[in-house]
Structures are given as structure tokens and as C-alpha cells.
PDB file of C-alpha atoms in Angstrom:
ATOM      1  CA  MET A   1      -0.021  -0.021  -0.010  1.00 86.00           C
ATOM      2  CA  ARG A   2       1.261   3.413  -1.016  1.00 90.00           C
ATOM      3  CA  VAL A   3       0.216   6.892  -2.018  1.00 92.00           C
ATOM      4  CA  ILE A   4       0.123   6.702  -5.808  1.00 92.00           C
ATOM      5  CA  SER A   5       0.272  10.292  -6.960  1.00 93.00           C
ATOM      6  CA  GLY A   6       0.571  13.906  -5.838  1.00 92.00           C
ATOM      7  CA  ARG A   7       2.708  15.543  -3.202  1.00 94.00           C
ATOM      8  CA  ALA A   8       3.069  12.378  -1.048  1.00 93.00           C
ATOM      9  CA  ARG A   9       3.606  10.118  -4.068  1.00 93.00           C
ATOM     10  CA  GLY A  10       5.358   6.834  -3.345  1.00 91.00           C
ATOM     11  CA  LEU A  11       4.951   7.003   0.438  1.00 92.00           C
ATOM     12  CA  PRO A  12       4.254   3.551   1.814  1.00 92.00           C
ATOM     13  CA  LEU A  13       1.224   3.512   4.126  1.00 92.00           C
ATOM     14  CA  LYS A  14       1.043   1.481   7.352  1.00 93.00           C
ATOM     15  CA  ALA A  15      -1.522  -1.229   7.602  1.00 89.00           C
ATOM     16  CA  VAL A  16      -3.911  -1.812  10.469  1.00 86.00           C
ATOM     17  CA  PRO A  17      -2.699  -4.831  12.459  1.00 81.00           C
ATOM     18  CA  GLY A  18      -4.939  -7.903  12.316  1.00 74.00           C
ATOM     19  CA  HIS A  19      -7.605  -8.914   9.824  1.00 68.00           C
ATOM     20  CA  GLU A  20     -10.389  -6.531  10.752  1.00 67.00           C
ATOM     21  CA  THR A  21      -9.667  -4.120   7.892  1.00 68.00           C
ATOM     22  CA  ARG A  22      -9.399  -4.670   4.159  1.00 69.00           C
ATOM     23  CA  PRO A  23      -7.272  -1.954   2.619  1.00 72.00           C
ATOM     24  CA  THR A  24      -8.007  -0.854  -0.912  1.00 77.00           C
ATOM     25  CA  ALA A  25      -5.591  -2.574  -3.242  1.00 79.00           C
ATOM     26  CA  ASP A  26      -3.337  -0.118  -5.122  1.00 82.00           C
ATOM     27  CA  ARG A  27      -4.634  -1.203  -8.478  1.00 86.00           C
ATOM     28  CA  VAL A  28      -8.260  -0.539  -7.348  1.00 89.00           C
ATOM     29  CA  LYS A  29      -7.210   2.785  -5.907  1.00 91.00           C
ATOM     30  CA  GLU A  30      -5.388   3.834  -9.086  1.00 91.00           C
ATOM     31  CA  ALA A  31      -8.422   2.919 -11.137  1.00 92.00           C
ATOM     32  CA  LEU A  32     -10.699   4.836  -8.735  1.00 94.00           C
ATOM     33  CA  PHE A  33      -8.689   8.028  -8.917  1.00 95.00           C
ATOM     34  CA  SER A  34      -8.531   7.731 -12.728  1.00 93.00           C
ATOM     35  CA  ILE A  35     -12.326   7.623 -12.691  1.00 93.00           C
ATOM     36  CA  ILE A  36     -12.903  10.505 -10.218  1.00 95.00           C
ATOM     37  CA  GLY A  37      -9.799  12.702 -10.666  1.00 88.00           C
ATOM     38  CA  PRO A  38      -7.086  12.392 -11.196  1.00 91.00           C
ATOM     39  CA  TYR A  39      -6.393  15.625  -9.306  1.00 92.00           C
ATOM     40  CA  PHE A  40      -8.407  17.962  -7.175  1.00 95.00           C
ATOM     41  CA  ASP A  41      -8.544  21.659  -6.308  1.00 95.00           C
ATOM     42  CA  GLY A  42      -9.638  22.431  -2.770  1.00 95.00           C
ATOM     43  CA  GLU A  43     -12.402  19.879  -2.194  1.00 97.00           C
ATOM     44  CA  ARG A  44     -13.642  18.760   1.215  1.00 98.00           C
ATOM     45  CA  VAL A  45     -13.386  14.958   1.663  1.00 98.00           C
ATOM     46  CA  LEU A  46     -15.016  12.446   4.010  1.00 98.00           C
ATOM     47  CA  ASP A  47     -13.345   9.018   4.434  1.00 98.00           C
ATOM     48  CA  LEU A  48     -15.830   6.943   6.397  1.00 96.00           C
ATOM     49  CA  PHE A  49     -14.735   3.496   7.464  1.00 96.00           C
ATOM     50  CA  ALA A  50     -11.237   5.003   6.967  1.00 96.00           C
ATOM     51  CA  GLY A  51      -9.214   1.935   7.872  1.00 93.00           C
ATOM     52  CA  THR A  52      -5.610   3.083   7.016  1.00 94.00           C
ATOM     53  CA  GLY A  53      -6.843   6.381   5.643  1.00 96.00           C
ATOM     54  CA  GLY A  54      -5.498   5.478   2.207  1.00 95.00           C
ATOM     55  CA  LEU A  55      -8.386   6.902   0.181  1.00 96.00           C
ATOM     56  CA  GLY A  56      -8.562  10.297   1.970  1.00 97.00           C
ATOM     57  CA  ILE A  57      -4.770  10.622   2.106  1.00 97.00           C
ATOM     58  CA  GLU A  58      -4.622   9.968  -1.697  1.00 97.00           C
ATOM     59  CA  ALA A  59      -7.202  12.729  -2.227  1.00 97.00           C
ATOM     60  CA  LEU A  60      -5.270  15.165   0.006  1.00 98.00           C
ATOM     61  CA  SER A  61      -2.071  14.253  -1.847  1.00 97.00           C
ATOM     62  CA  ARG A  62      -3.784  15.066  -5.123  1.00 97.00           C
ATOM     63  CA  GLY A  63      -4.978  18.537  -4.111  1.00 97.00           C
ATOM     64  CA  ALA A  64      -8.027  18.190  -1.862  1.00 97.00           C
ATOM     65  CA  ALA A  65      -8.069  21.011   0.787  1.00 97.00           C
ATOM     66  CA  HIS A  66      -9.401  19.145   3.884  1.00 98.00           C
ATOM     67  CA  ALA A  67     -10.326  15.604   4.851  1.00 98.00           C
ATOM     68  CA  VAL A  68     -12.312  14.045   7.742  1.00 98.00           C
ATOM     69  CA  PHE A  69     -11.421  10.476   8.628  1.00 98.00           C
ATOM     70  CA  VAL A  70     -13.847   8.336  10.637  1.00 98.00           C
ATOM     71  CA  ASP A  71     -13.404   4.815  11.911  1.00 97.00           C
ATOM     72  CA  VAL A  72     -14.774   2.933  14.878  1.00 96.00           C
ATOM     73  CA  ASN A  73     -11.623   0.837  15.394  1.00 95.00           C
ATOM     74  CA  PRO A  74      -9.004   2.492  17.754  1.00 95.00           C
ATOM     75  CA  ARG A  75      -6.155   0.729  15.976  1.00 95.00           C
ATOM     76  CA  SER A  76      -7.408   2.230  12.609  1.00 95.00           C
ATOM     77  CA  ILE A  77      -7.475   5.725  14.125  1.00 97.00           C
ATOM     78  CA  GLU A  78      -3.868   5.376  15.278  1.00 97.00           C
ATOM     79  CA  VAL A  79      -2.779   4.104  11.900  1.00 96.00           C
ATOM     80  CA  VAL A  80      -4.611   6.983  10.063  1.00 97.00           C
ATOM     81  CA  ARG A  81      -2.855   9.473  12.376  1.00 98.00           C
ATOM     82  CA  ARG A  82       0.581   7.948  11.706  1.00 97.00           C
ATOM     83  CA  ASN A  83      -0.015   7.753   7.972  1.00 97.00           C
ATOM     84  CA  LEU A  84      -1.076  11.430   7.854  1.00 98.00           C
ATOM     85  CA  GLU A  85       2.009  12.410   9.787  1.00 97.00           C
ATOM     86  CA  ALA A  86       4.305  10.445   7.514  1.00 96.00           C
ATOM     87  CA  ALA A  87       2.653  12.121   4.462  1.00 97.00           C
ATOM     88  CA  LYS A  88       2.945  15.459   6.147  1.00 97.00           C
ATOM     89  CA  LEU A  89      -0.851  16.051   5.687  1.00 97.00           C
ATOM     90  CA  SER A  90      -1.952  16.193   9.314  1.00 97.00           C
ATOM     91  CA  ASP A  91      -2.712  19.902   9.142  1.00 97.00           C
ATOM     92  CA  LEU A  92      -5.340  19.204   6.494  1.00 98.00           C
ATOM     93  CA  ALA A  93      -7.162  16.515   8.439  1.00 98.00           C
ATOM     94  CA  GLU A  94      -9.624  15.836  11.284  1.00 97.00           C
ATOM     95  CA  ILE A  95      -9.771  12.190  12.748  1.00 98.00           C
ATOM     96  CA  TYR A  96     -12.692  10.795  14.660  1.00 97.00           C
ATOM     97  CA  ARG A  97     -13.208   7.468  16.375  1.00 97.00           C
ATOM     98  CA  ASN A  98     -16.887   6.820  15.958  1.00 97.00           C
ATOM     99  CA  ASP A  99     -19.527   4.632  14.370  1.00 95.00           C
ATOM    100  CA  ALA A 100     -20.293   5.935  10.794  1.00 95.00           C
ATOM    101  CA  TRP A 101     -23.971   6.622  11.548  1.00 96.00           C
ATOM    102  CA  LYS A 102     -23.228   8.618  14.798  1.00 97.00           C
ATOM    103  CA  ALA A 103     -20.388  10.442  12.942  1.00 97.00           C
ATOM    104  CA  VAL A 104     -22.846  11.561  10.166  1.00 97.00           C
ATOM    105  CA  LYS A 105     -25.127  13.056  12.893  1.00 96.00           C
ATOM    106  CA  ALA A 106     -22.180  14.856  14.631  1.00 96.00           C
ATOM    107  CA  LEU A 107     -20.767  16.149  11.310  1.00 97.00           C
ATOM    108  CA  ALA A 108     -24.102  17.513  10.277  1.00 96.00           C
ATOM    109  CA  LYS A 109     -23.960  19.932  13.260  1.00 95.00           C
ATOM    110  CA  LYS A 110     -20.888  21.575  11.648  1.00 93.00           C
ATOM    111  CA  GLY A 111     -22.923  22.437   8.514  1.00 90.00           C
ATOM    112  CA  GLN A 112     -20.054  21.844   6.116  1.00 92.00           C
ATOM    113  CA  PRO A 113     -20.992  19.515   3.155  1.00 97.00           C
ATOM    114  CA  PHE A 114     -18.483  17.274   1.465  1.00 98.00           C
ATOM    115  CA  ASP A 115     -17.417  17.340  -2.155  1.00 98.00           C
ATOM    116  CA  LEU A 116     -15.889  13.867  -2.162  1.00 98.00           C
ATOM    117  CA  ILE A 117     -17.142  10.968  -0.037  1.00 98.00           C
ATOM    118  CA  PHE A 118     -15.546   7.542   0.355  1.00 98.00           C
ATOM    119  CA  LEU A 119     -17.594   4.654   1.799  1.00 97.00           C
ATOM    120  CA  ASP A 120     -15.473   1.563   2.180  1.00 94.00           C
ATOM    121  CA  PRO A 121     -17.180  -0.511   4.863  1.00 94.00           C
ATOM    122  CA  PRO A 122     -16.677  -4.118   5.682  1.00 90.00           C
ATOM    123  CA  TYR A 123     -18.278  -5.997   2.772  1.00 88.00           C
ATOM    124  CA  ALA A 124     -20.911  -7.524   5.104  1.00 88.00           C
ATOM    125  CA  MET A 125     -22.435  -4.066   5.404  1.00 93.00           C
ATOM    126  CA  LYS A 126     -24.700  -3.589   2.458  1.00 95.00           C
ATOM    127  CA  ASN A 127     -26.660  -0.452   3.466  1.00 96.00           C
ATOM    128  CA  MET A 128     -24.433   2.287   2.148  1.00 97.00           C
ATOM    129  CA  ASP A 129     -27.395   3.576   0.077  1.00 97.00           C
ATOM    130  CA  GLU A 130     -29.204   4.210   3.313  1.00 97.00           C
ATOM    131  CA  LEU A 131     -26.162   6.015   4.780  1.00 98.00           C
ATOM    132  CA  LEU A 132     -25.875   8.236   1.745  1.00 98.00           C
ATOM    133  CA  LEU A 133     -29.602   9.108   2.042  1.00 97.00           C
ATOM    134  CA  GLU A 134     -29.048   9.952   5.687  1.00 97.00           C
ATOM    135  CA  MET A 135     -26.070  12.198   4.770  1.00 97.00           C
ATOM    136  CA  GLU A 136     -28.169  13.903   2.114  1.00 96.00           C
ATOM    137  CA  SER A 137     -30.984  14.522   4.516  1.00 96.00           C
ATOM    138  CA  ARG A 138     -28.532  16.112   6.888  1.00 96.00           C
ATOM    139  CA  GLY A 139     -26.955  18.432   4.268  1.00 96.00           C
ATOM    140  CA  LEU A 140     -23.602  16.692   4.106  1.00 97.00           C
ATOM    141  CA  ILE A 141     -23.462  16.159   0.307  1.00 97.00           C
ATOM    142  CA  ALA A 142     -22.406  19.245  -1.614  1.00 97.00           C
ATOM    143  CA  ASP A 143     -23.990  20.092  -5.022  1.00 95.00           C
ATOM    144  CA  GLY A 144     -21.972  18.220  -7.668  1.00 95.00           C
ATOM    145  CA  ALA A 145     -20.281  16.015  -5.056  1.00 97.00           C
ATOM    146  CA  THR A 146     -18.848  12.593  -5.896  1.00 97.00           C
ATOM    147  CA  ALA A 147     -19.577   9.622  -3.623  1.00 98.00           C
ATOM    148  CA  VAL A 148     -17.849   6.266  -3.984  1.00 98.00           C
ATOM    149  CA  ILE A 149     -18.964   2.995  -2.430  1.00 97.00           C
ATOM    150  CA  GLU A 150     -16.392   0.222  -2.466  1.00 95.00           C
ATOM    151  CA  HIS A 151     -18.239  -3.064  -2.091  1.00 96.00           C
ATOM    152  CA  ALA A 152     -18.294  -6.726  -2.897  1.00 94.00           C
ATOM    153  CA  ALA A 153     -18.700  -7.364  -6.600  1.00 95.00           C
ATOM    154  CA  ASP A 154     -21.820  -9.330  -5.968  1.00 95.00           C
ATOM    155  CA  THR A 155     -23.537  -6.564  -3.904  1.00 96.00           C
ATOM    156  CA  VAL A 156     -25.997  -4.525  -5.971  1.00 95.00           C
ATOM    157  CA  TYR A 157     -26.675  -0.803  -5.285  1.00 97.00           C
ATOM    158  CA  PRO A 158     -29.311   1.204  -7.134  1.00 97.00           C
ATOM    159  CA  ASP A 159     -28.551   3.493 -10.032  1.00 97.00           C
ATOM    160  CA  ARG A 160     -29.988   6.436  -8.156  1.00 97.00           C
ATOM    161  CA  ILE A 161     -29.776   7.182  -4.473  1.00 97.00           C
ATOM    162  CA  GLY A 162     -31.709  10.426  -3.701  1.00 96.00           C
ATOM    163  CA  SER A 163     -30.004  13.141  -5.717  1.00 96.00           C
ATOM    164  CA  LEU A 164     -27.066  10.915  -6.466  1.00 97.00           C
ATOM    165  CA  ASP A 165     -26.835   9.209  -9.886  1.00 97.00           C
ATOM    166  CA  ARG A 166     -24.480   6.376 -10.536  1.00 97.00           C
ATOM    167  CA  VAL A 167     -22.059   7.374 -13.254  1.00 97.00           C
ATOM    168  CA  ARG A 168     -19.813   4.322 -13.118  1.00 97.00           C
ATOM    169  CA  LEU A 169     -19.810   0.759 -11.876  1.00 97.00           C
ATOM    170  CA  ALA A 170     -16.423  -0.907 -12.142  1.00 95.00           C
ATOM    171  CA  ARG A 171     -15.455  -4.407 -11.020  1.00 95.00           C
ATOM    172  CA  TYR A 172     -11.943  -5.595 -10.090  1.00 92.00           C
ATOM    173  CA  GLY A 173     -12.082  -9.221  -9.130  1.00 92.00           C
ATOM    174  CA  ASP A 174     -14.175  -9.556  -5.911  1.00 92.00           C
ATOM    175  CA  THR A 175     -14.221  -5.773  -5.453  1.00 93.00           C
ATOM    176  CA  ALA A 176     -16.579  -3.237  -7.107  1.00 95.00           C
ATOM    177  CA  LEU A 177     -16.770   0.560  -7.119  1.00 96.00           C
ATOM    178  CA  SER A 178     -20.051   2.322  -7.463  1.00 97.00           C
ATOM    179  CA  VAL A 179     -19.303   5.970  -8.307  1.00 98.00           C
ATOM    180  CA  TYR A 180     -22.103   8.494  -7.833  1.00 98.00           C
ATOM    181  CA  ARG A 181     -22.502  12.210  -8.657  1.00 97.00           C
ATOM    182  CA  CYS A 182     -24.920  14.518  -6.942  1.00 96.00           C
ATOM    183  CA  ARG A 183     -27.080  16.534  -9.302  1.00 88.00           C
ATOM    184  CA  LYS A 184     -26.709  20.246  -8.745  1.00 73.00           C
ATOM    185  CA  SER A 185     -29.718  21.970  -7.195  1.00 66.00           C
ATOM    186  CA  GLY A 186     -32.329  22.899  -9.736  1.00 49.00           C
ATOM    187  CA  THR A 187     -31.078  20.453 -12.423  1.00 46.00           C
ATOM    188  CA  SER A 188     -32.616  17.169 -13.431  1.00 43.00           C
ATOM    189  CA  GLN A 189     -29.404  15.737 -15.008  1.00 42.00           C
ATOM    190  CA  ILE A 190     -25.763  15.443 -13.955  1.00 36.00           C
TER     191      ILE A 190
END
């Protein structure tokens, strides 16, 4: 695992000890950022189920302005912190140990929507469409935002989730990426 591009390019990322997390493979991460990027300009990022923090760190390395990392596992939180320090990106990040649903409620109180959202839960969790609807109802999804669900290839998510339209479904072995874009207010298309 490493940062693929941008200012922290080539930096190896520490893994979370044990088998509780499943880091995004470099080839899947590279494909993902080819689909949604490859570079950014000041976006706000939410990395739920952060694990190692690899997706949010990659976005920061490629030009995102700020990222919020959330994971319920204390070991993951420590690894995210160390990876951000190694990448010299800590000043652009907030890290929270919390359940994703509780974190969404807490983040909504800040009133700052996100432009780029990564949902990479354990594959057994198959309700990320419900989580995105909750985020939308709480004003956490910016107009024109991109949301990515990483899931098992045999899990099916709908083509539309609230104001989010799926623009890409890509499969890489047993992993799939569902990429959604939020329609801008007042428009019926992407």
C-alpha cells in the first residue's frame, strides 16, 4: 500500500494490524482516482470507514483541501494518524473514532458539506445507500459531489440514491466501485 500520486507520491502506508480491515488494493485505488480525478482543487473529503486512511490521504495528496477520517476501530485511528504524519498532511485533516452513523449526525452539526465521499465499509455491510440518504437529508453532500462506495462485486446498489446518480460501476475481481455524482440543485441531469 502506498500513495500513488501527488505531493506524497510513493509514500508507503502502514496497515492496520490484524484482519479486521481490508485496505483498498493499489490497483483498485489507481483505477478509482482515474475515474474521479485524477487531481483535485480544494475539495472537502469524507473518508468513512477509513481503515488506513488510504483513500482520503490519496485525495489530499492530489490537491483536496481538507479531509475528515472516521473509523470505529481505535487501531485504525492510530494508523490513520501515523499515515497522515508520514505524508505531512496532518494539518489538512480531522480524525474521529466513531460509528459511521453517529459520525454523520455529529458532522451535520458543523454544517459543512463534502465534495468527495468515500464509503469503504466491511463487505458484510450492504446499506451504504441508506447511509448516503441519511447524509443527504442532513446536508452533508455538496452540489456536484462525488460519492464512492467500495463493495463486494456481488452486492447490488441502485442506479439512483436520492439526488445521486451512479455514473460508473467498475469491477476488479471480488471488489466493485459504485461511483455517484450529486445533481446540482435545480437540475434534473448530472
